[in-house]
Amino acid sequence: EAGVVQSPRYKIIEKKQPVAFWCNPISGHNTLYWYRQNLGQGPELLIRYENEEAVDDSQLPKDRFSAERLKGVDSTLKIQPAELGDSAVYLCASSLERVHEQYFGPGTRLTVT
Amino acid sequence: AQSVTQLDSHVSVSEGTPVLLRCNYSSSYSPSLFWYVQHPNKGLQLLLKYTSAATLVKGINGFEAEFKKSETSFHLTKPSAHMSDAAEYFCVVSNTGFQKLVFGTGTRLLVSP
């Protein structure tokens, strides 16, 4: 069974540029999560989807971050414009339902220069 | 609010010796607790979880953890370290229903020959 797929794995951009991350969850998983992991820290939840609906986006900086999960499968997280402080690893996870184990992808390491 | 404190940022052991990674939690109600492991350039993997059943929880790769309510602790142990155990370990707390995972800051385990 394929795991959670994320792309790109690495991204280097200049500040004020836009960037997008893509996530393909495990087949059949209804719940999808985006986390941000700063250097030396544990991941922090940005947004949680149940099917197409964003049910918890309280930690998403909405002035520059946006996310979508069309058709309740793949998801895209976007930052526009990027700031130096956005440098981090962005992790996607999915679970069968919200009460089940979360499976994490390898992450996208973003560097903003 | 829920939180976890990982008491050591780095732990160094020799191969074949016991491993102890310490975690204290804070929760206003009965928590669910997890340990995740993160190898370089790989996704987070669930080692074990406690969900109010047996207080001694056995996980994968020989790891186990004991939930001690009186001490608000959930320490991770392994009788004999292997080189492949070298990784970052995260203690995680969640509310009932696993809607939101709150990660600790991580403990880096170093294993020397």
Short mmCIF file of C-alpha atoms in Angstrom, two decimals:
data_model
loop_
_atom_site.label_atom_id
_atom_site.label_comp_id
_atom_site.label_asym_id
_atom_site.label_seq_id
_atom_site.Cartn_x
_atom_site.Cartn_y
_atom_site.Cartn_z
CA GLU A 1 0.00 0.00 0.00
CA ALA A 2 1.39 3.38 -0.98
CA GLY A 3 1.88 5.85 1.82
CA VAL A 4 1.16 9.56 1.89
CA VAL A 5 2.87 11.22 -1.05
CA GLN A 6 4.11 14.79 -0.96
CA SER A 7 5.79 16.94 -3.56
CA PRO A 8 8.09 18.62 -3.98
CA ARG A 9 10.42 17.25 -1.33
CA TYR A 10 12.51 20.39 -1.28
CA LYS A 11 11.81 23.94 -2.36
CA ILE A 12 13.95 27.06 -2.23
CA ILE A 13 12.34 30.39 -3.03
CA GLU A 14 12.98 34.06 -2.47
CA LYS A 15 10.80 35.98 -0.04
CA LYS A 16 7.61 37.47 -1.46
CA GLN A 17 7.37 34.64 -4.01
CA PRO A 18 4.43 32.21 -3.99
CA VAL A 19 4.84 28.50 -3.31
CA ALA A 20 2.55 25.48 -3.32
CA PHE A 21 2.80 22.04 -1.79
CA TRP A 22 0.86 19.00 -2.92
CA CYS A 23 -0.31 16.00 -0.93
CA ASN A 24 -1.87 12.73 -2.01
CA PRO A 25 -3.24 10.84 1.01
CA ILE A 26 -3.54 7.12 1.44
CA SER A 27 -6.38 5.78 -0.68
CA GLY A 28 -9.67 5.77 1.21
CA HIS A 29 -8.53 8.10 3.98
CA ASN A 30 -11.19 10.72 4.62
CA THR A 31 -9.27 12.94 7.00
CA LEU A 32 -6.26 14.97 5.87
CA TYR A 33 -3.97 17.17 7.92
CA TRP A 34 -1.32 19.77 7.15
CA TYR A 35 1.34 20.42 9.77
CA ARG A 36 4.28 22.81 9.93
CA GLN A 37 7.46 21.71 11.66
CA ASN A 38 9.96 24.42 12.52
CA LEU A 39 13.58 23.50 13.07
CA GLY A 40 14.06 21.82 16.43
CA GLN A 41 10.34 21.70 17.15
CA GLY A 42 7.51 19.23 16.91
CA PRO A 43 4.91 19.54 14.16
CA GLU A 44 2.01 21.96 14.68
CA LEU A 45 -1.37 21.49 13.03
CA LEU A 46 -2.27 24.08 10.40
CA ILE A 47 -5.50 22.66 9.03
CA ARG A 48 -7.61 19.49 9.14
CA TYR A 49 -9.99 18.34 6.43
CA GLU A 50 -12.77 15.81 6.69
CA ASN A 51 -13.50 14.96 3.08
CA GLU A 52 -13.70 18.32 1.31
CA GLU A 53 -14.52 20.36 4.41
CA ALA A 54 -11.91 22.24 6.41
CA VAL A 55 -13.11 21.50 9.95
CA ASP A 56 -10.21 23.04 11.87
CA ASP A 57 -8.18 25.85 10.34
CA SER A 58 -7.75 27.92 13.48
CA GLN A 59 -3.94 27.77 13.26
CA LEU A 60 -3.70 28.61 9.57
CA PRO A 61 -2.35 32.16 8.97
CA LYS A 62 -5.11 33.14 6.61
CA ASP A 63 -3.54 36.35 5.39
CA ARG A 64 -0.97 34.46 3.36
CA PHE A 65 -1.80 30.75 3.60
CA SER A 66 -4.56 28.94 1.79
CA ALA A 67 -5.45 25.31 1.31
CA GLU A 68 -7.88 23.28 -0.69
CA ARG A 69 -8.91 19.68 -0.98
CA LEU A 70 -10.86 19.25 -4.15
CA LYS A 71 -13.01 16.12 -4.45
CA GLY A 72 -11.90 15.08 -0.98
CA VAL A 73 -8.69 13.43 -2.16
CA ASP A 74 -5.55 15.42 -3.02
CA SER A 75 -4.78 18.64 -1.23
CA THR A 76 -2.72 21.72 -1.96
CA LEU A 77 -1.27 24.16 0.56
CA LYS A 78 -0.23 27.56 -0.76
CA ILE A 79 1.74 30.45 0.65
CA GLN A 80 1.58 33.84 -1.02
CA PRO A 81 3.71 35.79 -0.47
CA ALA A 82 6.31 33.76 1.41
CA GLU A 83 8.24 35.29 4.31
CA LEU A 84 11.59 34.31 5.78
CA GLY A 85 9.81 32.88 8.83
CA ASP A 86 7.93 30.41 6.68
CA SER A 87 11.07 28.29 6.30
CA ALA A 88 10.08 24.94 7.77
CA VAL A 89 9.08 21.40 6.88
CA TYR A 90 5.46 21.09 5.81
CA LEU A 91 3.98 17.70 6.63
CA CYS A 92 0.84 16.12 5.31
CA ALA A 93 -0.90 13.30 7.15
CA SER A 94 -4.04 11.29 6.58
CA SER A 95 -6.25 8.96 8.57
CA LEU A 96 -9.15 6.68 7.75
CA GLU A 97 -11.37 8.69 10.02
CA ARG A 98 -10.40 11.36 12.55
CA VAL A 99 -10.33 8.82 15.37
CA HIS A 100 -7.78 6.64 13.68
CA GLU A 101 -3.99 6.69 13.47
CA GLN A 102 -2.48 9.44 11.39
CA TYR A 103 -0.01 8.41 8.69
CA PHE A 104 2.55 11.04 7.76
CA GLY A 105 4.23 11.83 4.48
CA PRO A 106 7.95 12.63 4.21
CA GLY A 107 7.31 16.36 4.15
CA THR A 108 8.36 19.30 1.99
CA ARG A 109 11.34 21.26 3.25
CA LEU A 110 10.84 24.93 2.37
CA THR A 111 13.68 27.42 2.49
CA VAL A 112 12.85 31.09 1.99
CA THR A 113 15.85 33.31 1.24
CA ALA B 1 -5.08 23.02 27.24
CA GLN B 2 -2.94 20.00 26.62
CA SER B 3 0.83 19.88 26.40
CA VAL B 4 3.76 17.54 26.67
CA THR B 5 7.27 18.19 27.91
CA GLN B 6 10.12 16.05 26.69
CA LEU B 7 12.73 16.33 29.39
CA ASP B 8 15.80 15.64 27.26
CA SER B 9 16.63 17.19 23.89
CA HIS B 10 19.37 14.59 23.27
CA VAL B 11 19.99 11.13 24.69
CA SER B 12 23.13 9.15 23.90
CA VAL B 13 23.42 5.41 24.50
CA SER B 14 25.68 2.59 23.39
CA GLU B 15 24.35 -0.19 21.25
CA GLY B 16 22.93 -2.96 23.42
CA THR B 17 22.22 -0.73 26.43
CA PRO B 18 18.76 0.34 27.65
CA VAL B 19 16.96 3.38 26.27
CA LEU B 20 14.86 5.79 28.36
CA LEU B 21 13.20 8.81 26.77
CA ARG B 22 11.22 10.89 29.23
CA CYS B 23 7.90 12.64 28.70
CA ASN B 24 5.56 14.44 31.06
CA TYR B 25 2.11 15.50 30.00
CA SER B 26 -0.48 18.03 31.05
CA SER B 27 -4.16 17.52 30.31
CA SER B 28 -7.39 18.61 31.92
CA TYR B 29 -9.01 15.26 31.15
CA SER B 30 -8.01 11.70 30.40
CA PRO B 31 -5.52 12.00 27.58
CA SER B 32 -4.54 9.79 24.73
CA LEU B 33 -0.77 9.60 24.44
CA PHE B 34 1.51 8.55 21.62
CA TRP B 35 5.14 8.17 20.73
CA TYR B 36 6.20 8.86 17.16
CA VAL B 37 9.63 8.34 15.60
CA GLN B 38 11.09 10.40 12.77
CA HIS B 39 14.05 9.11 10.80
CA PRO B 40 15.92 11.59 8.56
CA ASN B 41 14.05 12.37 5.36
CA LYS B 42 11.24 10.01 6.31
CA GLY B 43 7.72 10.51 7.58
CA LEU B 44 6.73 10.28 11.21
CA GLN B 45 5.89 6.73 12.23
CA LEU B 46 3.69 5.72 15.14
CA LEU B 47 5.59 3.62 17.70
CA LEU B 48 2.78 3.09 20.22
CA LYS B 49 -0.31 4.66 21.72
CA TYR B 50 -2.13 4.76 25.06
CA THR B 51 -5.90 5.17 25.04
CA SER B 52 -6.98 4.40 28.63
CA ALA B 53 -6.68 0.65 28.39
CA ALA B 54 -3.59 -1.11 29.78
CA THR B 55 -1.11 1.30 31.36
CA LEU B 56 1.88 -0.59 29.95
CA VAL B 57 1.81 -0.22 26.20
CA LYS B 58 3.93 -2.26 23.84
CA GLY B 59 4.88 -0.87 20.47
CA ILE B 60 6.88 -1.76 17.43
CA ASN B 61 10.60 -2.54 17.33
CA GLY B 62 10.71 -3.56 21.01
CA PHE B 63 9.68 -0.20 22.44
CA GLU B 64 7.21 0.16 25.29
CA ALA B 65 5.85 2.96 27.44
CA GLU B 66 4.11 3.12 30.79
CA PHE B 67 1.32 5.56 31.58
CA LYS B 68 1.64 6.84 35.16
CA LYS B 69 -1.21 9.12 36.06
CA SER B 70 0.17 9.97 39.52
CA GLU B 71 3.39 11.22 37.92
CA THR B 72 1.77 12.55 34.72
CA SER B 73 4.45 10.69 32.80
CA PHE B 74 4.62 8.52 29.70
CA HIS B 75 8.26 7.50 29.39
CA LEU B 76 9.47 5.43 26.42
CA THR B 77 11.84 2.52 27.03
CA LYS B 78 13.64 -0.23 25.17
CA PRO B 79 15.78 -2.90 26.84
CA SER B 80 18.54 -2.92 24.23
CA ALA B 81 19.33 -0.17 21.74
CA HIS B 82 20.11 -0.91 18.13
CA MET B 83 21.97 1.33 15.71
CA SER B 84 18.80 1.65 13.64
CA ASP B 85 17.02 3.25 16.63
CA ALA B 86 18.95 6.49 16.11
CA ALA B 87 16.27 9.04 15.23
CA GLU B 88 14.10 11.84 16.61
CA TYR B 89 11.33 10.76 18.98
CA PHE B 90 8.21 12.78 19.71
CA CYS B 91 5.83 12.41 22.62
CA VAL B 92 2.31 13.43 21.63
CA VAL B 93 -0.93 14.10 23.52
CA SER B 94 -4.40 14.21 22.08
CA ASN B 95 -7.94 14.71 23.24
CA THR B 96 -10.53 11.99 22.95
CA GLY B 97 -11.27 11.47 19.28
CA PHE B 98 -7.73 12.37 18.20
CA GLN B 99 -8.93 15.55 16.61
CA LYS B 100 -5.71 17.37 17.38
CA LEU B 101 -2.28 16.00 18.14
CA VAL B 102 -0.02 18.19 20.27
CA PHE B 103 3.64 17.31 19.83
CA GLY B 104 6.54 17.75 22.19
CA THR B 105 9.76 19.32 21.02
CA GLY B 106 11.42 15.97 20.39
CA THR B 107 14.33 13.95 21.76
CA ARG B 108 17.18 13.01 19.48
CA LEU B 109 18.46 9.52 20.26
CA LEU B 110 22.08 8.87 19.38
CA VAL B 111 23.33 5.28 19.38
CA SER B 112 27.06 4.59 19.34
CA PRO B 113 28.71 1.28 18.47
#
